Coordinates of N, CA and C in Angstrom, one line a residue:
G1 N -114.3 -19.1 5.4 CA -115.3 -18.3 6.0 C -116.6 -18.2 5.2
N2 N -117.4 -17.3 5.6 CA -118.7 -17.1 4.9 C -118.6 -16.0 3.9
D3 N -117.4 -15.4 3.7 CA -117.3 -14.3 2.7 C -117.2 -14.8 1.3
F4 N -117.7 -14.0 0.4 CA -117.7 -14.3 -1.0 C -116.9 -13.2 -1.7
L5 N -115.8 -13.6 -2.4 CA -115.0 -12.6 -3.0 C -114.7 -13.0 -4.4
S6 N -114.6 -12.0 -5.3 CA -114.1 -12.2 -6.7 C -112.6 -12.5 -6.6
R7 N -112.1 -13.0 -7.7 CA -110.7 -13.3 -7.7 C -109.9 -12.0 -7.5
Y8 N -110.4 -10.9 -8.1 CA -109.8 -9.6 -8.0 C -109.8 -9.1 -6.5
D9 N -111.0 -9.3 -5.9 CA -111.1 -8.9 -4.5 C -110.1 -9.7 -3.6
M10 N -110.0 -11.0 -3.9 CA -109.1 -11.8 -3.2 C -107.7 -11.3 -3.3
I11 N -107.2 -11.0 -4.5 CA -105.8 -10.6 -4.6 C -105.6 -9.2 -4.0
K12 N -106.7 -8.3 -4.1 CA -106.5 -7.0 -3.5 C -106.4 -7.2 -2.0
T13 N -107.1 -8.1 -1.4 CA -107.0 -8.3 0.1 C -105.6 -8.9 0.4
L14 N -105.1 -9.8 -0.4 CA -103.8 -10.4 -0.2 C -102.7 -9.3 -0.2
I15 N -102.9 -8.4 -1.2 CA -101.9 -7.3 -1.4 C -101.9 -6.4 -0.1
E16 N -103.1 -6.1 0.4 CA -103.2 -5.3 1.6 C -102.6 -5.9 2.8
V17 N -102.9 -7.2 3.0 CA -102.4 -7.9 4.2 C -100.9 -8.1 4.2
F18 N -100.4 -8.4 3.0 CA -98.9 -8.7 2.9 C -98.2 -7.4 2.5
D19 N -98.8 -6.3 2.4 CA -98.2 -5.0 2.0 C -97.4 -5.1 0.8
L20 N -98.0 -5.6 -0.3 CA -97.4 -5.8 -1.6 C -97.7 -4.6 -2.5
D21 N -97.0 -4.6 -3.7 CA -97.2 -3.5 -4.6 C -98.5 -3.7 -5.4
S22 N -99.4 -2.9 -5.2 CA -100.7 -3.0 -5.9 C -100.7 -2.6 -7.3
S23 N -99.7 -1.9 -7.7 CA -99.6 -1.4 -9.1 C -99.3 -2.6 -10.1
L24 N -98.9 -3.7 -9.5 CA -98.6 -4.9 -10.4 C -99.9 -5.7 -10.8
V25 N -101.0 -5.3 -10.2 CA -102.2 -6.1 -10.4 C -103.3 -5.2 -11.1
H26 N -103.9 -5.7 -12.1 CA -104.9 -5.0 -12.9 C -106.1 -5.9 -13.1
A27 N -107.3 -5.3 -12.9 CA -108.5 -6.0 -13.1 C -108.7 -6.4 -14.5
V28 N -109.1 -7.6 -14.8 CA -109.3 -8.1 -16.2 C -110.6 -8.9 -16.2
R29 N -111.5 -8.7 -17.1 CA -112.7 -9.4 -17.2 C -112.3 -10.8 -17.8
S30 N -113.0 -11.8 -17.3 CA -112.7 -13.2 -17.8 C -112.8 -13.3 -19.3
E31 N -113.7 -12.6 -19.9 CA -113.9 -12.7 -21.3 C -112.7 -12.2 -22.1
E32 N -111.9 -11.3 -21.5 CA -110.7 -10.8 -22.1 C -109.5 -11.8 -22.1
L33 N -109.6 -12.8 -21.3 CA -108.5 -13.8 -21.2 C -108.4 -14.8 -22.3
G34 N -109.5 -15.0 -23.1 CA -109.5 -15.9 -24.2 C -109.3 -17.3 -23.8
Q35 N -109.8 -17.7 -22.7 CA -109.7 -19.1 -22.2 C -110.5 -20.0 -23.1
A36 N -110.0 -21.2 -23.3 CA -110.7 -22.2 -24.2 C -112.0 -22.7 -23.5
A37 N -111.9 -23.0 -22.2 CA -113.1 -23.5 -21.5 C -113.9 -22.3 -20.9
K38 N -115.2 -22.5 -21.0 CA -116.1 -21.5 -20.4 C -115.9 -21.5 -18.9
R39 N -116.0 -20.3 -18.3 CA -116.0 -20.2 -16.8 C -117.2 -19.5 -16.3
P40 N -117.8 -19.9 -15.2 CA -119.0 -19.2 -14.6 C -118.5 -17.8 -14.2
S41 N -119.4 -16.9 -14.3 CA -119.1 -15.5 -13.9 C -119.1 -15.4 -12.4
R42 N -119.8 -16.3 -11.7 CA -119.8 -16.2 -10.2 C -119.8 -17.7 -9.7
A43 N -118.8 -18.1 -9.0 CA -118.8 -19.4 -8.5 C -118.3 -19.4 -7.0
G44 N -118.7 -20.4 -6.3 CA -118.3 -20.5 -4.9 C -118.5 -21.9 -4.4
L45 N -118.3 -22.1 -3.1 CA -118.5 -23.4 -2.5 C -119.6 -23.3 -1.5
K46 N -120.5 -24.3 -1.5 CA -121.5 -24.3 -0.5 C -120.9 -24.9 0.8
T47 N -121.1 -24.3 1.9 CA -120.4 -24.7 3.1 C -121.4 -25.2 4.2
A48 N -122.7 -25.2 3.9 CA -123.6 -25.6 5.0 C -123.3 -26.9 5.6
R49 N -123.0 -27.9 4.8 CA -122.7 -29.2 5.3 C -121.5 -29.3 6.2
I50 N -120.5 -28.6 5.9 CA -119.3 -28.6 6.7 C -119.6 -27.9 8.0
H51 N -120.4 -26.8 7.9 CA -120.7 -26.1 9.1 C -121.6 -26.9 10.1
S52 N -122.4 -27.9 9.5 CA -123.2 -28.7 10.3 C -122.4 -29.9 11.0
I53 N -121.2 -30.2 10.4 CA -120.4 -31.3 10.9 C -119.3 -30.8 11.9
V54 N -118.7 -29.6 11.6 CA -117.6 -29.1 12.3 C -118.0 -28.0 13.3
D55 N -117.7 -28.2 14.6 CA -118.0 -27.1 15.5 C -116.9 -26.1 15.4
G56 N -117.2 -24.9 15.6 CA -116.2 -23.8 15.6 C -116.6 -22.7 14.7
V57 N -115.8 -21.7 14.7 CA -116.0 -20.5 13.9 C -115.1 -20.5 12.7
F58 N -115.7 -20.3 11.6 CA -114.9 -20.2 10.4 C -114.5 -18.8 10.2
R59 N -113.2 -18.6 10.0 CA -112.7 -17.2 9.9 C -112.8 -16.7 8.5
S60 N -112.8 -15.4 8.3 CA -112.9 -14.8 7.0 C -111.6 -15.0 6.2
Y61 N -111.6 -14.7 4.9 CA -110.4 -14.8 4.1 C -109.3 -13.9 4.6
R62 N -109.7 -12.7 5.0 CA -108.7 -11.8 5.5 C -108.1 -12.3 6.8
E63 N -108.9 -12.8 7.7 CA -108.4 -13.3 9.0 C -107.4 -14.5 8.7
N64 N -107.7 -15.3 7.8 CA -106.8 -16.4 7.5 C -105.5 -15.9 6.9
L65 N -105.6 -14.9 6.0 CA -104.4 -14.3 5.5 C -103.5 -13.7 6.6
V66 N -104.1 -13.0 7.5 CA -103.4 -12.4 8.6 C -102.7 -13.5 9.4
S67 N -103.4 -14.6 9.7 CA -102.9 -15.7 10.4 C -101.7 -16.3 9.7
L68 N -101.8 -16.5 8.4 CA -100.7 -17.0 7.6 C -99.5 -16.1 7.6
K69 N -99.7 -14.8 7.5 CA -98.7 -13.8 7.5 C -97.9 -13.9 8.9
D70 N -98.7 -13.9 10.0 CA -98.1 -14.0 11.3 C -97.2 -15.3 11.4
Y71 N -97.7 -16.3 10.8 CA -97.0 -17.6 10.9 C -95.7 -17.5 10.1
L72 N -95.8 -16.9 8.9 CA -94.6 -16.8 8.0 C -93.5 -15.9 8.5
V73 N -93.9 -14.9 9.3 CA -92.9 -13.9 9.7 C -92.2 -14.4 11.0
D74 N -92.6 -15.5 11.5 CA -91.9 -16.0 12.7 C -91.3 -17.4 12.4
P75 N -90.1 -17.5 11.9 CA -89.5 -18.7 11.5 C -89.4 -19.7 12.7
A76 N -89.4 -19.3 13.9 CA -89.3 -20.2 15.0 C -90.6 -21.1 15.0
R77 N -91.7 -20.6 14.5 CA -92.9 -21.4 14.5 C -92.8 -22.5 13.4
W78 N -91.8 -22.4 12.5 CA -91.7 -23.4 11.4 C -91.0 -24.7 11.9
A79 N -90.3 -24.6 13.0 CA -89.5 -25.7 13.5 C -90.4 -26.8 14.0
R80 N -90.0 -28.0 13.6 CA -90.8 -29.2 14.0 C -90.5 -29.5 15.4
T81 N -91.6 -29.9 16.1 CA -91.4 -30.2 17.5 C -91.4 -31.7 17.8
S82 N -91.6 -32.5 16.7 CA -91.6 -33.9 16.9 C -90.5 -34.6 16.3

């Protein structure tokens, strides 16, 4: 979709959609992780080109999670038809 979320916002959304225990997740600044490689403080993907090639509406992160949840809770949808 066109939404831009931090890693923390992404996990908070996932927790809400899948009704998980939010007490298990705590916000941590990247600097606190002590990673060897530097990471940008804000990164994302430019999607203008794919939007120009593919017709259709790109769903938001939340909408995609809801779709995934709906798919996962219905095992009949997992069955192969071919």
